Short mmCIF file of C-alpha atoms and ligand atoms in Angstrom, two decimals:
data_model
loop_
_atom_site.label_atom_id
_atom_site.label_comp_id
_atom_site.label_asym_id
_atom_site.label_seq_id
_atom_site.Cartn_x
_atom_site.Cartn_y
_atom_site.Cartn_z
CA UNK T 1 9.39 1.87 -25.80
CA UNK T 2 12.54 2.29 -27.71
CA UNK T 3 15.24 4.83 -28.11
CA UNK T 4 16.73 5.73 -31.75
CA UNK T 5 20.75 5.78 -31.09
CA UNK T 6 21.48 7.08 -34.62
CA UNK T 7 19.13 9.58 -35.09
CA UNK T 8 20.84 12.27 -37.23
CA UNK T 9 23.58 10.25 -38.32
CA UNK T 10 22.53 9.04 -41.44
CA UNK T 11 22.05 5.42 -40.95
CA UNK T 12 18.96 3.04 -40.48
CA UNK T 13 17.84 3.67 -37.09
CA UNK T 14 18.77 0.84 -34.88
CA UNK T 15 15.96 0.25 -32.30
CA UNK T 16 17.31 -0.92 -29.24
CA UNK T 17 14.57 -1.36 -26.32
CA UNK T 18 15.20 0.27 -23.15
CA UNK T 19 16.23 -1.18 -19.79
CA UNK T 20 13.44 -2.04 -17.44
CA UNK T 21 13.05 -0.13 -14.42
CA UNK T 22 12.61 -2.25 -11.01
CA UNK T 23 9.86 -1.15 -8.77
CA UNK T 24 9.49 -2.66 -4.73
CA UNK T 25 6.61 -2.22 -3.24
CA UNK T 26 6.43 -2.45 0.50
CA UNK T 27 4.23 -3.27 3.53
CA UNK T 28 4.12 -4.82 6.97
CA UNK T 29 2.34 -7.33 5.15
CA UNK T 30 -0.21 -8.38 2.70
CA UNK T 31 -1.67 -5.40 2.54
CA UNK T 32 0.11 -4.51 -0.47
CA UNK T 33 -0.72 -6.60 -2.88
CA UNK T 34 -4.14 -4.17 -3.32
CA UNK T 35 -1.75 -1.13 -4.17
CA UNK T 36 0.10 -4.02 -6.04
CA UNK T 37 -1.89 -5.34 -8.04
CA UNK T 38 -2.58 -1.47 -9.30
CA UNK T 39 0.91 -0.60 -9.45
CA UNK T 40 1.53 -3.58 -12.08
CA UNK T 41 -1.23 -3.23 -14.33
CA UNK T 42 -0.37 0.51 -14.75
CA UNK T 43 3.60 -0.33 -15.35
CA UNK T 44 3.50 -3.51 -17.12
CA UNK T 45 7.40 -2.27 -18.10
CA UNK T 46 8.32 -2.65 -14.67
CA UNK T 47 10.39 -5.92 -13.28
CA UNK T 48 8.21 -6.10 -9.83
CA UNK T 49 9.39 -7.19 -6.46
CA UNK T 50 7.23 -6.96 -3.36
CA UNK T 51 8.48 -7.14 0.12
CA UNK T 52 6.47 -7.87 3.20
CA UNK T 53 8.20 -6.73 6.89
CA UNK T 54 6.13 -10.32 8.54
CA UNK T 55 8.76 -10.30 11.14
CA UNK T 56 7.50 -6.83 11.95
CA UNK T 57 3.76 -7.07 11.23
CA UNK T 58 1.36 -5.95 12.40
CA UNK T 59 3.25 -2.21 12.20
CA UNK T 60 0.46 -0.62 14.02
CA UNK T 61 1.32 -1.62 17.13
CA UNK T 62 4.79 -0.13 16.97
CA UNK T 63 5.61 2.85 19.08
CA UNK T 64 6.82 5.55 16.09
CA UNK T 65 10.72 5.74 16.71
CA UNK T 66 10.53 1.64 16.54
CA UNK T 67 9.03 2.08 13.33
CA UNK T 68 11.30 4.28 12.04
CA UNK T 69 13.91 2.24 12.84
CA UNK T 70 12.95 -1.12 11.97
CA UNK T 71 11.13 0.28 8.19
CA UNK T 72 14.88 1.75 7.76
CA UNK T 73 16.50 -1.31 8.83
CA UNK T 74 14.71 -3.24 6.06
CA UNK T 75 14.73 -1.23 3.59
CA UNK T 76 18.40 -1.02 3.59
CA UNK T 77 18.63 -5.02 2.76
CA UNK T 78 16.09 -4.54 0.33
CA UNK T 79 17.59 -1.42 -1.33
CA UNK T 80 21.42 -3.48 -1.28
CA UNK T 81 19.42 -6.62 -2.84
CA UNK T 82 16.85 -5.43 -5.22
CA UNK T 83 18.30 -2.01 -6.56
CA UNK T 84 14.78 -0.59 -7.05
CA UNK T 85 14.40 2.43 -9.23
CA UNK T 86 11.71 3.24 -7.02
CA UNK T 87 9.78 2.36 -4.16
CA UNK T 88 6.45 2.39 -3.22
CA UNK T 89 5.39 2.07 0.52
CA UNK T 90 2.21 0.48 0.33
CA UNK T 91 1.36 0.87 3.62
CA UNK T 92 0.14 3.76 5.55
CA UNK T 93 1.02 2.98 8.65
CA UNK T 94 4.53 3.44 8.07
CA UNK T 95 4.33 6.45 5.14
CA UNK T 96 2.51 8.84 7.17
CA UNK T 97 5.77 8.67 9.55
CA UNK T 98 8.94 7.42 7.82
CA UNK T 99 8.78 8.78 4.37
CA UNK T 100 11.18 11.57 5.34
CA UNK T 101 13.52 9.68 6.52
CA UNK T 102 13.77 7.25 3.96
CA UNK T 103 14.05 9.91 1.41
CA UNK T 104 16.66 11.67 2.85
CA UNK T 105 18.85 8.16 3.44
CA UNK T 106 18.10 6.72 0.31
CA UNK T 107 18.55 8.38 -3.60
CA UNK T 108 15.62 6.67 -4.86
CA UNK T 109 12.17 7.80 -5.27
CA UNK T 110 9.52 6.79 -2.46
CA UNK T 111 5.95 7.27 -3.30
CA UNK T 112 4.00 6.81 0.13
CA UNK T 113 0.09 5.53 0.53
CA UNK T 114 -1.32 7.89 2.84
CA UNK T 115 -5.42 8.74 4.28
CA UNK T 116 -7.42 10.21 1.48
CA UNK T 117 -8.48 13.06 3.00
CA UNK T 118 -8.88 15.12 0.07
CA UNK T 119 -11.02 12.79 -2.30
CA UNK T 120 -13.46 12.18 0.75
CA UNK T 121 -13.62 15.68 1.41
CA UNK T 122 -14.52 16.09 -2.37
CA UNK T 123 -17.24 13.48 -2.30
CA UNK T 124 -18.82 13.75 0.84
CA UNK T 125 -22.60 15.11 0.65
CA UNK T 126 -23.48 14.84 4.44
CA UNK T 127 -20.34 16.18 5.67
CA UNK T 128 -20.02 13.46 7.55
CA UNK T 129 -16.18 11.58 6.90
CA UNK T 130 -14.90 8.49 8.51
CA UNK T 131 -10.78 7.59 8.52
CA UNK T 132 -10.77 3.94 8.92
CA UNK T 133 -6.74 2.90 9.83
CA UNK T 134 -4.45 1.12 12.35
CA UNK T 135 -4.22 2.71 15.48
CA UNK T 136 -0.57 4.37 14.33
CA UNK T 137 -1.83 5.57 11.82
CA UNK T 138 -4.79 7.55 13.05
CA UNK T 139 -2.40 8.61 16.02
CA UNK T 140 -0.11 10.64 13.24
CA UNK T 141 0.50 14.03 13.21
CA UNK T 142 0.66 13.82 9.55
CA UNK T 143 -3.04 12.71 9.45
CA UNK T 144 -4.39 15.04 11.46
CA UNK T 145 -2.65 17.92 9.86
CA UNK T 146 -3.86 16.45 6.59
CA UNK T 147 -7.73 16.96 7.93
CA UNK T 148 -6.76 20.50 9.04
CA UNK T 149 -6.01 20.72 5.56
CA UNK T 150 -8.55 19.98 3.52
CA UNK T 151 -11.23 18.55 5.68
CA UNK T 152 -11.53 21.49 8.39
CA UNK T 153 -15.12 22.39 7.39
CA UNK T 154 -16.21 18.40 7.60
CA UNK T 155 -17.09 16.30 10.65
CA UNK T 156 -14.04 13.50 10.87
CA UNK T 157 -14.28 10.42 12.76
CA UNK T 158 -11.01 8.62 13.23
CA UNK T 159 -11.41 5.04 13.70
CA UNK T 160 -8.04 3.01 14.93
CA UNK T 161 -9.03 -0.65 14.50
CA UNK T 162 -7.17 -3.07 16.38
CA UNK T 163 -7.60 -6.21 14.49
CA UNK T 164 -8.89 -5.98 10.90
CA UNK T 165 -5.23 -5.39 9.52
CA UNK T 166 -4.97 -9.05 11.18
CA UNK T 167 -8.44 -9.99 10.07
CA UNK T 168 -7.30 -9.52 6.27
CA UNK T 169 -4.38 -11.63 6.21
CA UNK T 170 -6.39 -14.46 7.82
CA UNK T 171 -8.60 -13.99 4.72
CA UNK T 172 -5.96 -13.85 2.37
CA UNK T 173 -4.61 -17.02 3.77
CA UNK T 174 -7.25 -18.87 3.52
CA UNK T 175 -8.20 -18.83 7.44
CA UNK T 176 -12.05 -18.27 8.26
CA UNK T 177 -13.07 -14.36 9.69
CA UNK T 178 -16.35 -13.79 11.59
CA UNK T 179 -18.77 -11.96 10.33
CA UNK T 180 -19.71 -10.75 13.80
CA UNK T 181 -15.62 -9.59 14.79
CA UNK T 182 -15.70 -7.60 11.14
CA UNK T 183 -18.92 -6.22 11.15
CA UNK T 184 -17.55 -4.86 14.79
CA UNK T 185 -14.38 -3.22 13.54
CA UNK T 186 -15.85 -1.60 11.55
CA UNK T 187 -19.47 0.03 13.69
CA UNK T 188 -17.75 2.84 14.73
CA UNK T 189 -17.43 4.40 11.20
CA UNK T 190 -21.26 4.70 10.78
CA UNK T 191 -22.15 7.81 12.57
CA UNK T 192 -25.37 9.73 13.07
CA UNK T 193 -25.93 13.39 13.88
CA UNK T 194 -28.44 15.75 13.67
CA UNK T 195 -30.29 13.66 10.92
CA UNK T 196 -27.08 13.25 8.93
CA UNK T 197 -25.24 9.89 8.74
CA UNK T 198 -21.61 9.30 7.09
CA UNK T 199 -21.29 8.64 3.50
CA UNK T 200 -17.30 8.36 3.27
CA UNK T 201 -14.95 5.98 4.26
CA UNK T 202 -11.42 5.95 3.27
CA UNK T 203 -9.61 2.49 3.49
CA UNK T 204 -6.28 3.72 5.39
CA UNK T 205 -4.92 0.56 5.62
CA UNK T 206 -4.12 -1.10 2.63
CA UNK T 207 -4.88 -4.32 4.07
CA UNK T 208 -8.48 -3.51 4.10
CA UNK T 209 -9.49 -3.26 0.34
CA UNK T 210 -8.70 -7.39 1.05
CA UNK T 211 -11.84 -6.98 2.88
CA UNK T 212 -14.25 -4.33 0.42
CA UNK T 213 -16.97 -6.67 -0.47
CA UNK T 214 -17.65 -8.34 3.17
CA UNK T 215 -17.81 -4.73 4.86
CA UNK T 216 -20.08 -3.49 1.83
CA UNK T 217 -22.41 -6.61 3.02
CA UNK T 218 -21.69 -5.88 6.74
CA UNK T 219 -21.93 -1.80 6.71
CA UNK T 220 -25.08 -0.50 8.54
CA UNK T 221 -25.94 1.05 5.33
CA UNK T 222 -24.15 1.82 1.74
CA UNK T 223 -21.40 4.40 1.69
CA UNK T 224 -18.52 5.10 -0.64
CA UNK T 225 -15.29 3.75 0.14
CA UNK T 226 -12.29 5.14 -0.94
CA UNK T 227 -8.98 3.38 -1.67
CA UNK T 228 -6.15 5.28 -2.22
CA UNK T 229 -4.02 2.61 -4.51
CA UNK T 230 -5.39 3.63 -8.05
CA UNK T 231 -4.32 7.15 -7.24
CA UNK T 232 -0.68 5.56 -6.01
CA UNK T 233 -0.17 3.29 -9.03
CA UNK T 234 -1.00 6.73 -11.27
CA UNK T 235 1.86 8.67 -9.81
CA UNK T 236 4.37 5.30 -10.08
CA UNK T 237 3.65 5.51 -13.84
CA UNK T 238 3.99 9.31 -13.62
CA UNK T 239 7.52 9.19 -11.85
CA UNK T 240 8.65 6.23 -14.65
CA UNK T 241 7.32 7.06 -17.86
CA UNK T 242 8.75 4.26 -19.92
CA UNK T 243 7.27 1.34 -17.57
CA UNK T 244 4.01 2.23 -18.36
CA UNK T 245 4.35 0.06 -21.88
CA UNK T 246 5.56 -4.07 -22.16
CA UNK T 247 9.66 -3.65 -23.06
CA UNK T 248 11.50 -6.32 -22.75
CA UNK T 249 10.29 -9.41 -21.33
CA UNK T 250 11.45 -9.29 -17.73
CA UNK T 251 12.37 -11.16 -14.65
CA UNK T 252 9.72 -12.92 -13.05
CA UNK T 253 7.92 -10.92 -9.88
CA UNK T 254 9.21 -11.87 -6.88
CA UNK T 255 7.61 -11.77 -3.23
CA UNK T 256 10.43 -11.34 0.01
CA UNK T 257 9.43 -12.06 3.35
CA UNK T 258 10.83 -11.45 6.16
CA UNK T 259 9.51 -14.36 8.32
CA UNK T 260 7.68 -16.31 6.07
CA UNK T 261 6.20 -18.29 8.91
CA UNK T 262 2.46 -18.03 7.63
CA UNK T 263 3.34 -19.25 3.91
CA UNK T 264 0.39 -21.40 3.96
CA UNK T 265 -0.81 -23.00 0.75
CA UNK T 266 -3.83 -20.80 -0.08
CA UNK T 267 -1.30 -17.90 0.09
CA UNK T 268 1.19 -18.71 -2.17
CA UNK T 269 -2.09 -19.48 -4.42
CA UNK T 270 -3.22 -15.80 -3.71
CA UNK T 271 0.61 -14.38 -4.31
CA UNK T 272 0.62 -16.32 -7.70
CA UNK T 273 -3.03 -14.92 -8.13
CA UNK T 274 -0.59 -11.15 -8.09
CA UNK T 275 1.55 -12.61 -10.55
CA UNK T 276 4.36 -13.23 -7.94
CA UNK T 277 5.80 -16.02 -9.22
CA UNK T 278 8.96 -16.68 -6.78
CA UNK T 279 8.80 -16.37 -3.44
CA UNK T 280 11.73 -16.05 -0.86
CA UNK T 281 11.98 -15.82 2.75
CA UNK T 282 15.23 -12.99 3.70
CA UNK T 283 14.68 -13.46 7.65
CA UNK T 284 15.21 -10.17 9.62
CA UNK T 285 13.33 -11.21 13.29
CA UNK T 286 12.23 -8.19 15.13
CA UNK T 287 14.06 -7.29 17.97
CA UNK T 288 12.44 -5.85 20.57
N1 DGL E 301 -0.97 -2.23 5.62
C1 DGL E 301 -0.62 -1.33 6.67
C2 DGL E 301 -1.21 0.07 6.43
O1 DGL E 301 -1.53 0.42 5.31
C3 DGL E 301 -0.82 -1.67 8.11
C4 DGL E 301 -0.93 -2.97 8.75
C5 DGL E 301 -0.10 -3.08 10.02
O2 DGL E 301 -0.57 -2.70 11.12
O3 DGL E 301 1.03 -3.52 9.87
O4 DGL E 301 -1.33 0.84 7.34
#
């Protein structure tokens, strides 16, 4: 992408690339890199930087004014040492309650990750529509007002798991997860009624997409699961045009804990595997 400075002036254009746009993407955790890895391919223009809150995971426990709080807290340091042009919240455990907030505090566009209730409402045939998310996250007002929405006429089941968030950063780090514990977190998605069964599932927790082929081998039977981060990565390219081509070469993409207490060997393979090629630890301990 380049921009013409002497158009009209009657010398030899002088092309003269643009600047490239910095984009954070942000989550509790891991989860991220699935709305990440997305997020890059569609704005190879953009200088990457992806922060995980580790101090604070796993957000779904957090009581929602402790959330706000802490997801403000952080993203103040992050704002101050990264100067994003935008940021993406990659985690919907924290967009379905802070997004306002952070867009009124901060002059910077935030593009949240939040259930896709409309897509499963478009695809179910049986009527039959399963939320799978953290236990904050299926507590929101914002998601239930999203069913009223556009999934009144369906039959929703909201399904707050406790420990797969968890269960996909042990995966991602290389630690082993039970077939048995995962096949169990996720049972009460598969619903039958009156000779109907679900065919939806939306992946409200970004973490889970870590986990796609092992509960396609686990599920009861086949259903369609949705994952909201090729939808996320299209509006990021929508919102900054001139990433979505190679400019410049840029910095290298950076990862930014918080902790950084589980930066075990198999995960800096799997960050490196994102194209993350530095990785720092800013510590910021929860208090609570
Ligand atoms: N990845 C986060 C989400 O999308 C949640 C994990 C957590 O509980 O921190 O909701």
């Amino acid at each position: 992408m380049q921009v013409d400075l002497l158009a009209g002036t009657g010398h030899r254009p002088l092309a003269i690339p643009r600047p490239r746009s910095t984009i954070l993407v942000f989550d509790s955790g891991l989860g991220g890199l699935t709305v990440l890895g997305r997020t890059t391919r569609a704005c190879p223009g953009a200088d990457i930087v992806y922060a995980a809150d580790d101090a604070g995971f796993p957000y779904g426990r957090l009581g929602e004014a402790a959330l706000v709080a802490r997801v403000t807290d952080v993203m103040e340091r992050l704002v101050a040492r990264f100067h994003p042009d935008l940021v993406v919240i990659a985690c919907n455990t924290a967009s379905t309650l802070v997004l306002p907030t952070l867009r009124a505090r901060f002059a910077i566009p935030f593009v949240g990750t939040v259930p896709a209730i409309k897509p499963a409402a478009a695809a179910t045939r049986s009527g039959l529509i399963s939320v799978l998310a953290t236990p904050g996250t299926v507590a929101r007002d914002y998601t239930r007002e999203l069913i009223g929405t556009y999934a009144a006429r369906h039959a929703v089941t909201l399904v707050g798991a406790t420990r797969l968030a968890g269960l996909a950063e042990q995966a991602l780090k290389g630690e082993a997860v039970d077939d048995a514990v995962l096949a169990a977190e996720i049972a009460p998605c598969f619903v039958e009624a009156a000779g109907r069964r679900t065919d939806v599932v939306t992946l409200s927790c970004t973490h889970y997409p870590l986990l796609l082929e092992r509960m396609k081998r686990l599920a009861p039977w086949p259903v369609e699961w949705i994952d909201p981060a090729p939808a996320v990565a299209r509006r990021v390219a929508d919102l900054l045009p001139a990433a979505r081509e190679p400019g410049l070469p840029g910095r290298d993409a950076t990862a930014v804990f918080t902790g950084g207490g589980a930066l075990t060997g198999p995960l800096r393979i799997a960050l490196a595997g994102y194209g993350l090629a530095q990785v720092v630890v800013d510590p910021m301990p929860l208090e609570n």
